[in-house]
Amino acid sequence: MEDNNHNSTSTSAMSSASELPEPDAMVSPVLDNIMERPVKHGSSERVIPILGVPCDAVTAFIKYLYNSMCTEEPMEKYGIHLLVLSHVYLVPQLKQRCSRGVSQRLTVENVVDVLQLARLCDAPDLYLKCLKQVTARFKAVEQTEGWKFMQEHDPWLELHILRFMDEAESRKKRRWRQRKEQRLYLQLSDGLECLEHICREGCTTVGPYDVEKAKKPSPCDKYATCQGVQMLIKHLVLCKRRASGVGCCRCNRMWQLLRLHSSICDHPDSCRVPLCRQFKWKAQQKMGEDAKWKLLVKKVCSAKAMSSLSLPKRKREEELKETMGRTAHALKTFRLY
């Protein structure tokens, strides 16, 4: 039975090859070496047996050797077989084409089989795509016959897959934690901007003491954050515990916001935020700040820079001019409207 399959494969492949022009150079170095071997005595034809794959897959493979083209139809039917042939006979261009084609046709039922084949054929892109597919649809994949067969016959591969899934979950949690931290730093950056805005021109209920307002200021663009800062300022001014020298958690938040501003501020002599120069002088007296606080300052500055880059160019230029044009008056306290 194997001989008949071998004969039909060879005959079909040879008949297809006879209809094609002679190639300029052999694409496969493996076949090139085979062709250069001397022919046995008594044989007038050279026959290269290609076993284990359908005849039409061999035909498509030989056609690619001649014209370097592979249409969607053979890729749809024999993509896996062509991947094996391109790996065995060292045809890298076809191997890349097959890896992409097979990866586009992955299903829950065949992903485990393709994963094992990708490992055997040294196709890293396809292998990674299969791992991601298994991770994304694991509940369905583990019910397939391919997964159960792999559990029985290749436990090391199962362990590798489970480790990959665990690492993927760890990366997902790490990214989520980083995004959460980034949002926090961005909120702090917005809070500092609102603090400077309040001390410079005032907002709805709080403003600089030495600036008279004919009417109540309208809400700013970041009023949700600005309102929170105004509430902290009001509390700091009116807190009875702070007056007695004890303070509270809300007071401490406001002190930390003022200290954070001082650590970032580049113009303390002209800054209108209260205690900016005092905090900066205190930090200099202590020969710098602790490592955790420096890291916080660095993260907030980074978030502020990223937020600035996300603004339109005209908006950035307007904010730069506004910063350079700040007055040099020092502010002693706040005015509550």
Coordinates of C-alpha atoms in Angstrom, one line a residue:
M1 CA 0.0 0.0 0.0
E2 CA 2.9 2.3 0.9
D3 CA 4.6 1.5 -2.5
N4 CA 1.4 2.5 -4.4
N5 CA 1.2 5.8 -2.5
H6 CA 4.9 6.4 -3.1
N7 CA 4.6 5.6 -6.8
S8 CA 1.5 7.8 -7.3
T9 CA 3.1 10.7 -5.4
S10 CA 6.3 10.5 -7.4
T11 CA 4.4 10.1 -10.7
S12 CA 2.1 13.0 -10.0
A13 CA 4.9 15.2 -8.8
M14 CA 7.1 14.3 -11.9
S15 CA 4.2 15.0 -14.3
S16 CA 3.6 18.4 -12.7
A17 CA 7.3 19.2 -12.8
S18 CA 7.6 18.2 -16.4
E19 CA 5.1 20.9 -17.4
L20 CA 7.2 23.6 -15.7
P21 CA 10.3 25.4 -17.1
E22 CA 13.7 24.5 -15.7
P23 CA 14.5 26.7 -12.7
D24 CA 17.5 29.0 -12.7
A25 CA 18.7 27.8 -9.3
M26 CA 17.4 25.2 -6.9
V27 CA 15.5 27.0 -4.0
S28 CA 16.1 24.1 -1.6
P29 CA 19.7 23.2 -0.7
V30 CA 18.6 19.8 0.5
L31 CA 17.1 18.9 -2.9
D32 CA 20.1 20.4 -4.6
N33 CA 22.5 18.1 -2.7
I34 CA 20.3 15.1 -3.6
M35 CA 20.3 16.0 -7.3
E36 CA 24.1 16.2 -7.3
R37 CA 24.5 12.6 -6.0
P38 CA 25.5 10.1 -8.7
V39 CA 22.8 8.0 -10.2
K40 CA 22.9 4.3 -9.5
H41 CA 23.9 1.9 -12.2
G42 CA 21.1 0.7 -14.4
S43 CA 18.8 3.6 -13.6
S44 CA 17.9 6.2 -16.2
E45 CA 15.8 8.4 -14.1
R46 CA 16.3 10.1 -10.7
V47 CA 13.4 9.6 -8.3
I48 CA 13.2 11.5 -5.0
P49 CA 10.6 9.9 -2.7
I50 CA 8.5 12.4 -0.6
L51 CA 6.4 10.4 1.8
G52 CA 3.9 11.2 4.5
V53 CA 2.0 14.0 2.8
P54 CA -0.7 14.1 0.1
C55 CA 0.2 14.1 -3.6
D56 CA -1.4 17.5 -4.1
A57 CA 0.7 19.0 -1.3
V58 CA 3.9 17.7 -3.0
T59 CA 2.7 19.2 -6.3
A60 CA 2.1 22.6 -4.7
F61 CA 5.6 22.3 -3.1
I62 CA 7.3 21.5 -6.4
K63 CA 5.4 24.4 -8.1
Y64 CA 6.7 26.7 -5.4
L65 CA 10.3 25.5 -6.1
Y66 CA 9.9 26.6 -9.7
N67 CA 7.9 29.9 -9.5
S68 CA 8.2 30.9 -5.8
M69 CA 4.5 31.3 -5.6
C70 CA 1.8 29.7 -3.4
T71 CA -1.8 30.6 -3.8
E72 CA -4.5 30.6 -1.2
E73 CA -6.1 27.4 -2.3
P74 CA -3.2 25.1 -1.6
M75 CA -2.4 27.1 1.6
E76 CA -6.0 26.5 2.8
K77 CA -5.9 22.8 2.1
Y78 CA -2.3 21.8 2.7
G79 CA -0.7 24.7 4.8
I80 CA 0.4 22.3 7.5
H81 CA 1.9 19.8 5.0
L82 CA 3.7 22.6 3.2
L83 CA 5.1 23.9 6.5
V84 CA 6.6 20.5 7.1
L85 CA 8.0 20.2 3.6
S86 CA 9.5 23.7 3.7
H87 CA 11.2 22.8 7.1
V88 CA 12.5 19.4 5.9
Y89 CA 13.9 20.7 2.6
L90 CA 15.1 24.1 4.0
V91 CA 12.9 26.5 2.0
P92 CA 12.8 29.5 4.4
Q93 CA 10.6 31.8 2.2
L94 CA 7.9 29.2 1.9
K95 CA 8.2 28.4 5.6
Q96 CA 7.5 31.9 6.6
R97 CA 4.5 32.0 4.2
C98 CA 3.2 28.8 5.7
S99 CA 3.7 30.0 9.3
R100 CA 1.6 33.1 8.6
G101 CA -1.0 31.2 6.7
V102 CA -1.4 28.5 9.3
S103 CA -1.5 31.1 12.1
Q104 CA -4.5 32.8 10.4
R105 CA -6.4 29.5 10.4
L106 CA -6.0 28.4 14.0
T107 CA -9.0 27.0 15.8
V108 CA -9.7 25.6 19.2
E109 CA -9.6 22.1 17.8
N110 CA -6.3 22.3 16.0
V111 CA -4.3 24.8 18.0
V112 CA -2.6 22.2 20.2
D113 CA -1.6 20.0 17.2
V114 CA -0.3 23.1 15.4
L115 CA 1.6 24.1 18.5
Q116 CA 3.4 20.8 18.7
L117 CA 4.1 20.9 14.9
A118 CA 5.5 24.5 15.2
R119 CA 7.9 23.3 17.9
L120 CA 9.1 20.4 15.8
C121 CA 9.5 22.6 12.7
D122 CA 11.2 25.4 14.6
A123 CA 8.6 28.0 13.7
P124 CA 8.8 30.5 16.6
D125 CA 6.3 33.0 15.4
L126 CA 3.7 30.3 14.8
Y127 CA 4.6 28.7 18.2
L128 CA 4.0 32.0 20.0
K129 CA 0.8 32.6 18.2
C130 CA -0.5 29.2 19.3
L131 CA 0.6 29.8 22.9
K132 CA -1.4 33.1 23.0
Q133 CA -4.4 31.3 21.4
V134 CA -4.3 28.6 24.0
T135 CA -4.0 31.2 26.8
A136 CA -6.9 33.3 25.5
R137 CA -9.2 30.3 25.1
F138 CA -7.9 27.8 27.6
K139 CA -11.3 26.7 29.0
A140 CA -12.3 25.5 25.5
V141 CA -8.9 24.2 24.5
E142 CA -8.5 21.9 27.5
Q143 CA -11.7 20.1 26.5
T144 CA -10.3 19.1 23.1
E145 CA -8.8 15.7 22.2
G146 CA -5.6 17.4 21.2
W147 CA -5.1 18.7 24.7
K148 CA -5.9 15.4 26.3
F149 CA -3.5 13.6 24.0
M150 CA -0.8 16.0 24.8
Q151 CA -1.3 15.6 28.6
E152 CA -0.8 11.9 28.2
H153 CA 2.2 11.9 25.8
D154 CA 3.9 15.2 26.3
P155 CA 3.6 16.5 29.9
W156 CA 6.7 18.7 29.5
L157 CA 4.9 20.7 26.8
E158 CA 1.9 21.0 29.0
L159 CA 4.1 22.3 31.8
H160 CA 5.6 24.8 29.4
I161 CA 2.2 26.0 28.3
L162 CA 1.0 26.4 31.9
R163 CA 4.2 28.4 32.8
F164 CA 3.6 30.7 29.8
M165 CA 0.0 31.3 31.0
D166 CA 1.2 32.1 34.5
E167 CA 3.8 34.5 33.1
A168 CA 1.2 36.1 30.9
E169 CA -1.1 36.6 33.8
S170 CA 1.7 38.1 35.8
R171 CA 2.5 40.5 33.0
K172 CA -1.2 41.4 32.8
K173 CA -1.4 42.2 36.5
R174 CA 1.9 44.2 36.3
R175 CA 0.6 46.3 33.4
W176 CA -2.7 46.9 35.3
R177 CA -0.7 48.0 38.4
Q178 CA 1.5 50.2 36.3
R179 CA -1.6 51.8 34.7
K180 CA -3.1 52.3 38.1
E181 CA 0.0 54.0 39.4
Q182 CA 0.3 56.1 36.2
R183 CA -3.3 57.4 36.8
L184 CA -2.4 58.2 40.4
Y185 CA 0.7 60.2 39.3
L186 CA -1.3 61.9 36.6
Q187 CA -3.9 62.9 39.2
L188 CA -1.2 64.3 41.4
S189 CA 0.2 66.2 38.4
D190 CA -3.3 67.6 37.7
G191 CA -3.6 68.5 41.4
L192 CA -0.4 70.5 41.3
E193 CA -1.6 72.4 38.2
C194 CA -4.8 73.2 39.9
L195 CA -2.9 74.4 43.0
E196 CA -0.8 76.8 40.9
H197 CA -4.0 77.9 39.0
I198 CA -5.7 78.7 42.3
C199 CA -2.8 80.6 43.7
R200 CA -2.3 82.5 40.5
E201 CA -5.8 83.6 39.5
G202 CA -8.2 81.8 41.7
C203 CA -11.1 79.5 41.0
T204 CA -14.7 79.3 42.1
T205 CA -14.4 79.6 45.9
V206 CA -10.6 80.0 46.6
G207 CA -8.1 82.5 45.2
P208 CA -5.0 84.6 45.9
Y209 CA -5.4 87.0 48.8
D210 CA -4.0 90.0 47.0
V211 CA -6.2 89.7 43.9
E212 CA -9.6 91.3 44.0
K213 CA -12.4 89.7 42.0
A214 CA -15.3 91.8 40.7
K215 CA -17.3 88.6 40.4
K216 CA -17.0 85.0 41.3
P217 CA -14.6 83.1 39.0
S218 CA -16.1 80.5 36.7
P219 CA -15.0 76.8 36.9
C220 CA -11.8 75.8 35.1
D221 CA -11.2 73.0 32.6
K222 CA -10.2 70.6 35.4
Y223 CA -12.8 71.6 37.9
A224 CA -13.4 68.1 39.3
T225 CA -9.7 68.0 40.5
C226 CA -9.6 71.7 41.2
Q227 CA -12.7 71.5 43.5
G228 CA -10.9 68.8 45.6
V229 CA -7.9 71.0 46.0
Q230 CA -10.1 73.9 47.0
M231 CA -11.7 71.8 49.6
L232 CA -8.3 70.8 51.0
I233 CA -7.3 74.5 51.1
K234 CA -10.5 75.4 53.0
H235 CA -10.0 72.7 55.4
L236 CA -6.3 73.6 56.0
V237 CA -7.4 77.2 56.8
L238 CA -10.3 76.3 59.1
C239 CA -9.1 73.1 60.7
K240 CA -9.2 73.4 64.5
R241 CA -6.8 70.5 65.0
R242 CA -4.2 72.2 62.9
A243 CA -4.6 75.4 64.9
S244 CA -3.9 73.4 68.0
G245 CA -0.7 72.0 66.4
V246 CA -2.0 68.5 65.9
G247 CA -3.3 68.4 62.4
C248 CA -5.3 65.6 60.7
C249 CA -5.1 63.4 57.6
R250 CA -6.7 66.0 55.3
C251 CA -4.2 68.6 56.5
N252 CA -1.4 66.2 55.9
R253 CA -2.6 65.7 52.3
M254 CA -2.5 69.4 51.7
W255 CA 1.0 69.7 53.3
Q256 CA 2.2 66.9 51.1
L257 CA 0.8 68.6 48.0
L258 CA 2.5 71.8 48.9
R259 CA 5.8 69.9 49.5
L260 CA 5.4 68.1 46.2
H261 CA 4.9 71.3 44.4
S262 CA 8.1 72.7 46.0
S263 CA 10.1 69.7 45.0
I264 CA 9.1 70.2 41.3
C265 CA 8.9 74.0 41.1
D266 CA 11.8 75.6 39.1
H267 CA 11.0 79.2 40.0
P268 CA 10.6 79.4 43.8
D269 CA 11.5 83.1 44.0
S270 CA 8.6 84.1 41.8
C271 CA 6.2 81.3 42.8
R272 CA 2.8 82.3 44.2
V273 CA 2.2 79.0 45.9
P274 CA 2.5 79.4 49.7
L275 CA 5.5 77.8 51.5
C276 CA 7.2 76.9 48.2
R277 CA 10.5 78.6 49.1
Q278 CA 10.3 77.3 52.7
F279 CA 9.9 73.7 51.7
K280 CA 12.7 74.0 49.2
W281 CA 15.0 75.6 51.8
K282 CA 14.1 72.9 54.3
A283 CA 15.0 70.2 51.8
Q284 CA 18.4 71.9 51.2
Q285 CA 19.1 72.0 54.9
K286 CA 18.5 68.3 55.1
M287 CA 21.0 67.7 52.3
G288 CA 18.3 66.4 49.9
E289 CA 15.2 64.3 50.2
D290 CA 14.7 60.6 50.9
A291 CA 14.8 58.1 48.1
K292 CA 11.0 57.3 48.2
W293 CA 10.1 61.0 47.9
K294 CA 12.6 61.5 45.1
L295 CA 11.0 58.6 43.2
L296 CA 7.5 60.1 43.7
V297 CA 8.7 63.4 42.4
K298 CA 10.3 61.7 39.4
K299 CA 7.1 59.8 38.6
V300 CA 4.9 62.9 38.9
C301 CA 7.3 64.8 36.6
S302 CA 7.2 62.0 34.1
A303 CA 3.4 61.9 34.2
K304 CA 3.3 65.7 33.8
A305 CA 5.6 65.5 30.7
M306 CA 3.5 62.8 29.1
S307 CA 0.3 64.8 29.7
S308 CA 1.9 67.9 28.2
L309 CA 3.0 65.9 25.1
S310 CA -0.6 64.7 24.6
L311 CA -1.8 68.3 24.3
P312 CA -2.0 70.1 20.9
K313 CA 1.1 72.2 20.0
R314 CA -0.8 75.5 20.2
K315 CA -2.1 74.6 23.7
R316 CA 1.5 73.8 24.8
E317 CA 2.8 77.1 23.5
E318 CA 0.0 79.0 25.3
E319 CA 0.8 77.3 28.6
L320 CA 4.5 78.0 28.2
K321 CA 3.9 81.7 27.6
E322 CA 1.5 81.8 30.5
T323 CA 4.2 80.2 32.8
M324 CA 6.9 82.6 31.6
G325 CA 4.6 85.6 32.2
R326 CA 3.8 84.9 35.9
T327 CA 4.2 87.8 38.2
A328 CA 6.8 87.9 40.9
H329 CA 4.5 88.6 43.9
A330 CA 4.8 86.3 46.9
L331 CA 1.5 85.1 48.4
K332 CA 1.0 85.0 52.1
T333 CA -2.4 83.3 52.3
F334 CA -5.6 82.5 50.4
R335 CA -8.8 84.4 50.0
L336 CA -12.1 82.5 50.3
Y337 CA -14.7 83.9 48.0

